[in-house]
mmCIF file of C-alpha atoms in Angstrom:
data_model
loop_
_atom_site.group_PDB
_atom_site.id
_atom_site.type_symbol
_atom_site.label_atom_id
_atom_site.label_comp_id
_atom_site.label_asym_id
_atom_site.label_seq_id
_atom_site.Cartn_x
_atom_site.Cartn_y
_atom_site.Cartn_z
ATOM 1 C CA MET V 18 129.194 130.076 59.714
ATOM 2 C CA ASP V 19 128.237 131.935 56.717
ATOM 3 C CA GLU V 20 131.251 133.096 54.508
ATOM 4 C CA VAL V 21 131.395 137.030 54.148
ATOM 5 C CA ARG V 22 132.744 138.367 50.771
ATOM 6 C CA PRO V 23 135.688 140.325 51.480
ATOM 7 C CA THR V 24 135.773 144.074 50.901
ATOM 8 C CA PHE V 25 138.440 146.128 49.553
ATOM 9 C CA MET V 26 139.431 149.757 50.987
ATOM 10 C CA PRO V 27 142.057 151.996 49.524
ATOM 11 C CA ALA V 28 144.844 153.135 52.134
ATOM 12 C CA GLY V 29 145.791 156.091 50.267
ATOM 13 C CA ASP V 30 147.898 155.591 47.256
ATOM 14 C CA THR V 31 150.457 153.157 48.737
ATOM 15 C CA GLY V 32 147.972 150.530 50.285
ATOM 16 C CA LEU V 33 144.942 148.565 50.008
ATOM 17 C CA VAL V 34 143.054 146.635 52.809
ATOM 18 C CA VAL V 35 141.242 143.510 52.277
ATOM 19 C CA GLU V 36 138.673 143.268 55.160
ATOM 20 C CA PHE V 37 137.131 139.759 55.918
ATOM 21 C CA GLY V 38 134.556 140.741 58.604
ATOM 22 C CA ASP V 39 133.955 143.113 61.591
ATOM 23 C CA HIS V 40 134.589 140.716 64.013
ATOM 24 C CA ILE V 41 137.484 138.480 65.484
ATOM 25 C CA ASP V 42 137.093 134.925 64.586
ATOM 26 C CA ARG V 43 139.804 131.923 63.921
ATOM 27 C CA ALA V 44 138.195 131.031 60.712
ATOM 28 C CA VAL V 45 138.467 134.883 59.406
ATOM 29 C CA SER V 46 142.044 134.883 60.736
ATOM 30 C CA ARG V 47 143.059 131.467 58.690
ATOM 31 C CA ARG V 48 141.442 133.255 55.421
ATOM 32 C CA VAL V 49 143.587 136.378 55.998
ATOM 33 C CA VAL V 50 146.784 134.292 56.577
ATOM 34 C CA ALA V 51 145.823 132.150 53.553
ATOM 35 C CA LEU V 52 145.689 135.399 51.283
ATOM 36 C CA HIS V 53 148.807 136.476 52.789
ATOM 37 C CA THR V 54 150.472 133.513 51.709
ATOM 38 C CA ARG V 55 149.144 133.322 48.180
ATOM 39 C CA ILE V 56 150.224 137.055 47.581
ATOM 40 C CA ARG V 57 153.512 136.352 48.721
ATOM 41 C CA ALA V 58 153.939 133.273 46.272
ATOM 42 C CA ALA V 59 152.289 135.440 43.644
ATOM 43 C CA ARG V 60 155.398 137.640 44.025
ATOM 44 C CA MET V 61 153.094 140.643 42.346
ATOM 45 C CA PRO V 62 155.149 143.489 40.948
ATOM 46 C CA GLY V 63 155.030 146.626 43.169
ATOM 47 C CA VAL V 64 153.938 144.800 46.228
ATOM 48 C CA ILE V 65 156.228 145.721 49.089
ATOM 49 C CA GLU V 66 154.804 143.669 51.753
ATOM 50 C CA THR V 67 151.500 142.188 53.349
ATOM 51 C CA VAL V 68 150.584 142.766 56.917
ATOM 52 C CA PRO V 69 148.067 140.371 58.445
ATOM 53 C CA THR V 70 145.662 141.196 61.269
ATOM 54 C CA PHE V 71 142.916 139.219 62.963
ATOM 55 C CA ARG V 72 140.326 140.144 60.066
ATOM 56 C CA SER V 73 141.852 142.203 57.379
ATOM 57 C CA LEU V 74 145.223 142.209 55.237
ATOM 58 C CA LEU V 75 147.013 145.250 54.570
ATOM 59 C CA ILE V 76 148.835 145.371 51.276
ATOM 60 C CA HIS V 77 151.759 148.034 51.023
ATOM 61 C CA LEU V 78 152.479 148.937 47.307
ATOM 62 C CA ASP V 79 154.959 151.161 45.563
ATOM 63 C CA PRO V 80 152.675 153.547 43.523
ATOM 64 C CA ASP V 81 155.683 154.089 41.098
ATOM 65 C CA ALA V 82 155.627 150.158 40.116
ATOM 66 C CA THR V 83 151.712 149.474 40.464
ATOM 67 C CA SER V 84 148.580 151.120 41.338
ATOM 68 C CA VAL V 85 145.734 150.037 44.045
ATOM 69 C CA GLU V 86 143.405 149.199 41.344
ATOM 70 C CA TYR V 87 145.826 146.738 39.610
ATOM 71 C CA VAL V 88 146.457 145.143 42.867
ATOM 72 C CA GLN V 89 143.090 144.878 43.710
ATOM 73 C CA ASN V 90 142.435 142.939 40.252
ATOM 74 C CA ALA V 91 145.116 140.694 40.956
ATOM 75 C CA VAL V 92 144.038 139.744 44.404
ATOM 76 C CA VAL V 93 140.372 138.976 43.531
ATOM 77 C CA PRO V 94 141.304 135.562 41.606
ATOM 78 C CA LEU V 95 143.320 134.519 44.764
ATOM 79 C CA LEU V 96 140.200 134.807 46.738
ATOM 80 C CA GLU V 97 139.028 131.693 45.315
ATOM 81 C CA GLY V 98 138.913 128.760 47.278
ATOM 82 C CA LEU V 99 140.307 130.431 50.367
ATOM 83 C CA GLU V 100 137.941 128.777 53.004
ATOM 84 C CA ALA V 101 139.351 125.707 52.087
ATOM 85 C CA GLU V 102 142.935 126.341 52.215
ATOM 86 C CA GLY V 103 142.494 128.378 55.476
ATOM 87 C CA ILE V 104 141.720 125.315 57.419
#
C-alpha cells in the first residue's frame, strides 16, 4: 500500500485536523493512533486534547496559548517514521 502524506486542515481558530486518507483502513487508523500518542507525549503548549478517528486526528487547542500554524509546524516532525510505529 502506498503511503499518503497527511494533509492539514484548520478547524477554525481552535482546531487542526490531520487527515491521513479518504478511506477507512487499518494501517491508516494505526498511523492516526500513533500520532495521537506522540502528540500527547510531546505535551505541546496550548494543545487541549486530541481526538482520533479512523482516518484523521482532530487537535483541539487554546488560541490564547498557541496558534493553528504553530501546532501544525510542531506536528510535522512527529510524522516522521509513523508508519513503522503504527504497526
